[in-house]
Amino acid sequence: MKTNNITYGLIGAIILCVMFALQWFAKIPLDNMLYKWLPTAIFVLVVILGAMNFSKINEANVTFGQVFGNGFKTTAVITVIFALFFVLFILLFPDYKDVILDSSMAQSANKGATPEQIAQAREMAEKFFLVGGLAGVIFIDLLIGVLASLVGAAIAKKK
């Protein structure tokens, strides 16, 4: 059986990494709605297109489970590469952490948090920023990927 999960995973990961870096270097605001949802839409599209292509390269002689598995493997490739990129980015650009924390603390202040609560939250967030951010990236990517894999497996042609 032919597979395409590495190819589609690399394509998806490269696009997401470039978009992440572009947002930072172009100073696109964190609350920009396009940049909040476009990476998710691209992730889903890449996984679904990969599932459809997987069916095509195997002449539709595939099962739902095989297509889903290929989609999940594509998700895994994207997730691993993007997670490594995320860690490397934070290590190379430590001011990224400050911008994220400043934005988060401003949101807390707008919701009525006291200065003491904000200071305590910032202290905790600074301690666990890398681990928490990495866990968030992995969890969200895997969740999105599972859903996209299910959709891709459902719409891919099967004999």
PDB file of C-alpha atoms in Angstrom:
ATOM      1  CA  MET A   1       0.000   0.000   0.000  1.00  0.00           C
ATOM      2  CA  LYS A   2       1.300   3.422  -0.958  1.00  0.00           C
ATOM      3  CA  THR A   3       1.415   6.162   1.656  1.00  0.00           C
ATOM      4  CA  ASN A   4       1.730   9.934   1.508  1.00  0.00           C
ATOM      5  CA  ASN A   5       1.701  10.904   5.173  1.00  0.00           C
ATOM      6  CA  ILE A   6       5.323  12.095   5.261  1.00  0.00           C
ATOM      7  CA  THR A   7       4.874  14.297   2.193  1.00  0.00           C
ATOM      8  CA  TYR A   8       1.635  15.887   3.369  1.00  0.00           C
ATOM      9  CA  GLY A   9       2.947  16.126   6.919  1.00  0.00           C
ATOM     10  CA  LEU A  10       6.043  17.998   5.748  1.00  0.00           C
ATOM     11  CA  ILE A  11       3.970  20.323   3.585  1.00  0.00           C
ATOM     12  CA  GLY A  12       1.605  21.080   6.457  1.00  0.00           C
ATOM     13  CA  ALA A  13       4.397  21.566   8.980  1.00  0.00           C
ATOM     14  CA  ILE A  14       6.358  23.892   6.713  1.00  0.00           C
ATOM     15  CA  ILE A  15       3.289  26.032   6.035  1.00  0.00           C
ATOM     16  CA  LEU A  16       2.424  26.257   9.747  1.00  0.00           C
ATOM     17  CA  CYS A  17       6.001  27.072  10.767  1.00  0.00           C
ATOM     18  CA  VAL A  18       6.266  29.788   8.113  1.00  0.00           C
ATOM     19  CA  MET A  19       2.941  31.290   9.192  1.00  0.00           C
ATOM     20  CA  PHE A  20       3.985  31.248  12.852  1.00  0.00           C
ATOM     21  CA  ALA A  21       7.288  32.963  12.077  1.00  0.00           C
ATOM     22  CA  LEU A  22       5.611  35.417   9.699  1.00  0.00           C
ATOM     23  CA  GLN A  23       3.159  36.473  12.396  1.00  0.00           C
ATOM     24  CA  TRP A  24       6.035  37.149  14.787  1.00  0.00           C
ATOM     25  CA  PHE A  25       8.388  38.940  12.407  1.00  0.00           C
ATOM     26  CA  ALA A  26       5.646  40.948  10.670  1.00  0.00           C
ATOM     27  CA  LYS A  27       4.307  41.880  14.121  1.00  0.00           C
ATOM     28  CA  ILE A  28       0.804  40.720  13.263  1.00  0.00           C
ATOM     29  CA  PRO A  29      -1.265  41.129  16.443  1.00  0.00           C
ATOM     30  CA  LEU A  30      -2.038  37.993  18.418  1.00  0.00           C
ATOM     31  CA  ASP A  31      -5.751  38.781  18.305  1.00  0.00           C
ATOM     32  CA  ASN A  32      -5.833  38.999  14.488  1.00  0.00           C
ATOM     33  CA  MET A  33      -8.786  36.766  13.571  1.00  0.00           C
ATOM     34  CA  LEU A  34      -7.259  35.682  10.260  1.00  0.00           C
ATOM     35  CA  TYR A  35      -4.115  34.473  11.993  1.00  0.00           C
ATOM     36  CA  LYS A  36      -6.134  32.828  14.751  1.00  0.00           C
ATOM     37  CA  TRP A  37      -8.052  30.569  12.369  1.00  0.00           C
ATOM     38  CA  LEU A  38      -6.091  30.332   9.109  1.00  0.00           C
ATOM     39  CA  PRO A  39      -3.443  27.929  10.486  1.00  0.00           C
ATOM     40  CA  THR A  40      -6.209  25.658  11.790  1.00  0.00           C
ATOM     41  CA  ALA A  41      -7.989  25.728   8.437  1.00  0.00           C
ATOM     42  CA  ILE A  42      -4.738  24.934   6.619  1.00  0.00           C
ATOM     43  CA  PHE A  43      -3.975  22.086   9.029  1.00  0.00           C
ATOM     44  CA  VAL A  44      -7.436  20.566   8.447  1.00  0.00           C
ATOM     45  CA  LEU A  45      -7.201  21.068   4.686  1.00  0.00           C
ATOM     46  CA  VAL A  46      -3.771  19.413   4.447  1.00  0.00           C
ATOM     47  CA  VAL A  47      -4.931  16.353   6.420  1.00  0.00           C
ATOM     48  CA  ILE A  48      -8.145  16.013   4.392  1.00  0.00           C
ATOM     49  CA  LEU A  49      -6.333  16.473   1.066  1.00  0.00           C
ATOM     50  CA  GLY A  50      -3.778  13.905   2.213  1.00  0.00           C
ATOM     51  CA  ALA A  51      -6.575  11.448   2.995  1.00  0.00           C
ATOM     52  CA  MET A  52      -8.194  11.982  -0.394  1.00  0.00           C
ATOM     53  CA  ASN A  53      -4.845  11.604  -2.152  1.00  0.00           C
ATOM     54  CA  PHE A  54      -4.108   8.443  -0.141  1.00  0.00           C
ATOM     55  CA  SER A  55      -7.303   6.921  -1.499  1.00  0.00           C
ATOM     56  CA  LYS A  56      -6.446   8.057  -5.023  1.00  0.00           C
ATOM     57  CA  ILE A  57      -2.884   6.664  -5.056  1.00  0.00           C
ATOM     58  CA  ASN A  58      -4.271   3.354  -3.816  1.00  0.00           C
ATOM     59  CA  GLU A  59      -7.029   3.367  -6.463  1.00  0.00           C
ATOM     60  CA  ALA A  60      -9.726   3.656  -3.752  1.00  0.00           C
ATOM     61  CA  ASN A  61      -8.817   0.156  -2.539  1.00  0.00           C
ATOM     62  CA  VAL A  62      -8.753   1.403   1.052  1.00  0.00           C
ATOM     63  CA  THR A  63     -10.852   1.137   4.187  1.00  0.00           C
ATOM     64  CA  PHE A  64     -12.077   3.891   6.469  1.00  0.00           C
ATOM     65  CA  GLY A  65      -9.521   2.766   9.062  1.00  0.00           C
ATOM     66  CA  GLN A  66      -6.625   2.862   6.604  1.00  0.00           C
ATOM     67  CA  VAL A  67      -7.517   6.370   5.456  1.00  0.00           C
ATOM     68  CA  PHE A  68      -7.997   7.517   9.054  1.00  0.00           C
ATOM     69  CA  GLY A  69      -4.640   5.970  10.001  1.00  0.00           C
ATOM     70  CA  ASN A  70      -2.902   7.767   7.156  1.00  0.00           C
ATOM     71  CA  GLY A  71      -4.521  11.038   8.240  1.00  0.00           C
ATOM     72  CA  PHE A  72      -3.426  10.510  11.813  1.00  0.00           C
ATOM     73  CA  LYS A  73       0.136   9.738  10.690  1.00  0.00           C
ATOM     74  CA  THR A  74       0.068  12.984   8.693  1.00  0.00           C
ATOM     75  CA  THR A  75      -1.108  14.726  11.864  1.00  0.00           C
ATOM     76  CA  ALA A  76       1.737  13.147  13.836  1.00  0.00           C
ATOM     77  CA  VAL A  77       4.336  14.387  11.342  1.00  0.00           C
ATOM     78  CA  ILE A  78       2.921  17.920  11.445  1.00  0.00           C
ATOM     79  CA  THR A  79       2.686  17.876  15.239  1.00  0.00           C
ATOM     80  CA  VAL A  80       6.224  16.623  15.864  1.00  0.00           C
ATOM     81  CA  ILE A  81       7.827  19.064  13.435  1.00  0.00           C
ATOM     82  CA  PHE A  82       5.780  22.036  14.639  1.00  0.00           C
ATOM     83  CA  ALA A  83       6.408  21.162  18.301  1.00  0.00           C
ATOM     84  CA  LEU A  84      10.168  21.064  17.668  1.00  0.00           C
ATOM     85  CA  PHE A  85       9.935  24.355  15.783  1.00  0.00           C
ATOM     86  CA  PHE A  86       7.937  25.895  18.656  1.00  0.00           C
ATOM     87  CA  VAL A  87      10.569  24.914  21.233  1.00  0.00           C
ATOM     88  CA  LEU A  88      13.408  26.145  19.029  1.00  0.00           C
ATOM     89  CA  PHE A  89      11.567  29.415  18.362  1.00  0.00           C
ATOM     90  CA  ILE A  90      11.045  30.087  22.065  1.00  0.00           C
ATOM     91  CA  LEU A  91      14.697  29.358  22.792  1.00  0.00           C
ATOM     92  CA  LEU A  92      15.944  31.567  19.945  1.00  0.00           C
ATOM     93  CA  PHE A  93      13.479  34.413  20.556  1.00  0.00           C
ATOM     94  CA  PRO A  94      12.876  34.657  24.315  1.00  0.00           C
ATOM     95  CA  ASP A  95      11.009  37.939  23.908  1.00  0.00           C
ATOM     96  CA  TYR A  96       8.201  35.917  22.281  1.00  0.00           C
ATOM     97  CA  LYS A  97       7.377  34.608  25.751  1.00  0.00           C
ATOM     98  CA  ASP A  98       7.168  38.154  27.131  1.00  0.00           C
ATOM     99  CA  VAL A  99       4.795  39.272  24.377  1.00  0.00           C
ATOM    100  CA  ILE A 100       2.519  36.280  24.954  1.00  0.00           C
ATOM    101  CA  LEU A 101       2.550  36.771  28.722  1.00  0.00           C
ATOM    102  CA  ASP A 102       1.925  40.534  28.427  1.00  0.00           C
ATOM    103  CA  SER A 103      -1.062  39.854  26.179  1.00  0.00           C
ATOM    104  CA  SER A 104      -2.413  37.206  28.527  1.00  0.00           C
ATOM    105  CA  MET A 105      -2.005  39.420  31.582  1.00  0.00           C
ATOM    106  CA  ALA A 106      -3.733  42.328  29.796  1.00  0.00           C
ATOM    107  CA  GLN A 107      -6.678  40.029  29.088  1.00  0.00           C
ATOM    108  CA  SER A 108      -6.765  39.047  32.772  1.00  0.00           C
ATOM    109  CA  ALA A 109      -6.770  42.715  33.794  1.00  0.00           C
ATOM    110  CA  ASN A 110      -9.621  43.427  31.379  1.00  0.00           C
ATOM    111  CA  LYS A 111     -11.603  40.617  32.991  1.00  0.00           C
ATOM    112  CA  GLY A 112     -11.210  42.223  36.414  1.00  0.00           C
ATOM    113  CA  ALA A 113      -8.255  40.358  37.905  1.00  0.00           C
ATOM    114  CA  THR A 114      -6.486  42.178  40.710  1.00  0.00           C
ATOM    115  CA  PRO A 115      -2.835  43.231  40.352  1.00  0.00           C
ATOM    116  CA  GLU A 116      -1.888  40.534  42.895  1.00  0.00           C
ATOM    117  CA  GLN A 117      -3.724  37.855  40.910  1.00  0.00           C
ATOM    118  CA  ILE A 118      -2.067  39.022  37.708  1.00  0.00           C
ATOM    119  CA  ALA A 119       1.401  38.998  39.295  1.00  0.00           C
ATOM    120  CA  GLN A 120       0.831  35.518  40.707  1.00  0.00           C
ATOM    121  CA  ALA A 121      -0.493  34.227  37.371  1.00  0.00           C
ATOM    122  CA  ARG A 122       2.466  35.722  35.497  1.00  0.00           C
ATOM    123  CA  GLU A 123       4.960  34.151  37.893  1.00  0.00           C
ATOM    124  CA  MET A 124       3.360  30.734  37.410  1.00  0.00           C
ATOM    125  CA  ALA A 125       3.104  31.170  33.635  1.00  0.00           C
ATOM    126  CA  GLU A 126       6.775  32.155  33.371  1.00  0.00           C
ATOM    127  CA  LYS A 127       7.827  28.994  35.214  1.00  0.00           C
ATOM    128  CA  PHE A 128       5.820  26.661  33.009  1.00  0.00           C
ATOM    129  CA  PHE A 129       5.681  28.584  29.731  1.00  0.00           C
ATOM    130  CA  LEU A 130       7.687  26.160  27.611  1.00  0.00           C
ATOM    131  CA  VAL A 131       6.125  23.001  29.017  1.00  0.00           C
ATOM    132  CA  GLY A 132       2.617  24.466  29.005  1.00  0.00           C
ATOM    133  CA  GLY A 133       2.986  25.883  25.513  1.00  0.00           C
ATOM    134  CA  LEU A 134       4.378  22.632  24.178  1.00  0.00           C
ATOM    135  CA  ALA A 135       1.602  20.608  25.824  1.00  0.00           C
ATOM    136  CA  GLY A 136      -0.953  22.983  24.326  1.00  0.00           C
ATOM    137  CA  VAL A 137       0.563  22.709  20.855  1.00  0.00           C
ATOM    138  CA  ILE A 138       0.613  18.911  20.992  1.00  0.00           C
ATOM    139  CA  PHE A 139      -2.892  18.539  22.437  1.00  0.00           C
ATOM    140  CA  ILE A 140      -4.545  21.030  20.085  1.00  0.00           C
ATOM    141  CA  ASP A 141      -2.732  19.698  17.007  1.00  0.00           C
ATOM    142  CA  LEU A 142      -3.661  16.098  17.821  1.00  0.00           C
ATOM    143  CA  LEU A 143      -7.288  17.024  18.492  1.00  0.00           C
ATOM    144  CA  ILE A 144      -7.586  18.969  15.244  1.00  0.00           C
ATOM    145  CA  GLY A 145      -5.776  16.186  13.392  1.00  0.00           C
ATOM    146  CA  VAL A 146      -8.066  13.449  14.703  1.00  0.00           C
ATOM    147  CA  LEU A 147     -11.132  15.411  13.623  1.00  0.00           C
ATOM    148  CA  ALA A 148      -9.631  16.186  10.207  1.00  0.00           C
ATOM    149  CA  SER A 149      -8.613  12.525   9.807  1.00  0.00           C
ATOM    150  CA  LEU A 150     -12.185  11.433  10.546  1.00  0.00           C
ATOM    151  CA  VAL A 151     -13.556  13.874   7.974  1.00  0.00           C
ATOM    152  CA  GLY A 152     -10.920  12.855   5.437  1.00  0.00           C
ATOM    153  CA  ALA A 153     -11.633   9.161   5.978  1.00  0.00           C
ATOM    154  CA  ALA A 154     -15.361   9.787   5.616  1.00  0.00           C
ATOM    155  CA  ILE A 155     -15.114  11.663   2.310  1.00  0.00           C
ATOM    156  CA  ALA A 156     -12.264   9.730   0.653  1.00  0.00           C
ATOM    157  CA  LYS A 157     -13.373   7.322  -2.059  1.00  0.00           C
ATOM    158  CA  LYS A 158     -13.402   3.678  -1.039  1.00  0.00           C
ATOM    159  CA  LYS A 159     -14.275   0.530  -3.003  1.00  0.00           C
TER     160      LYS A 159
END
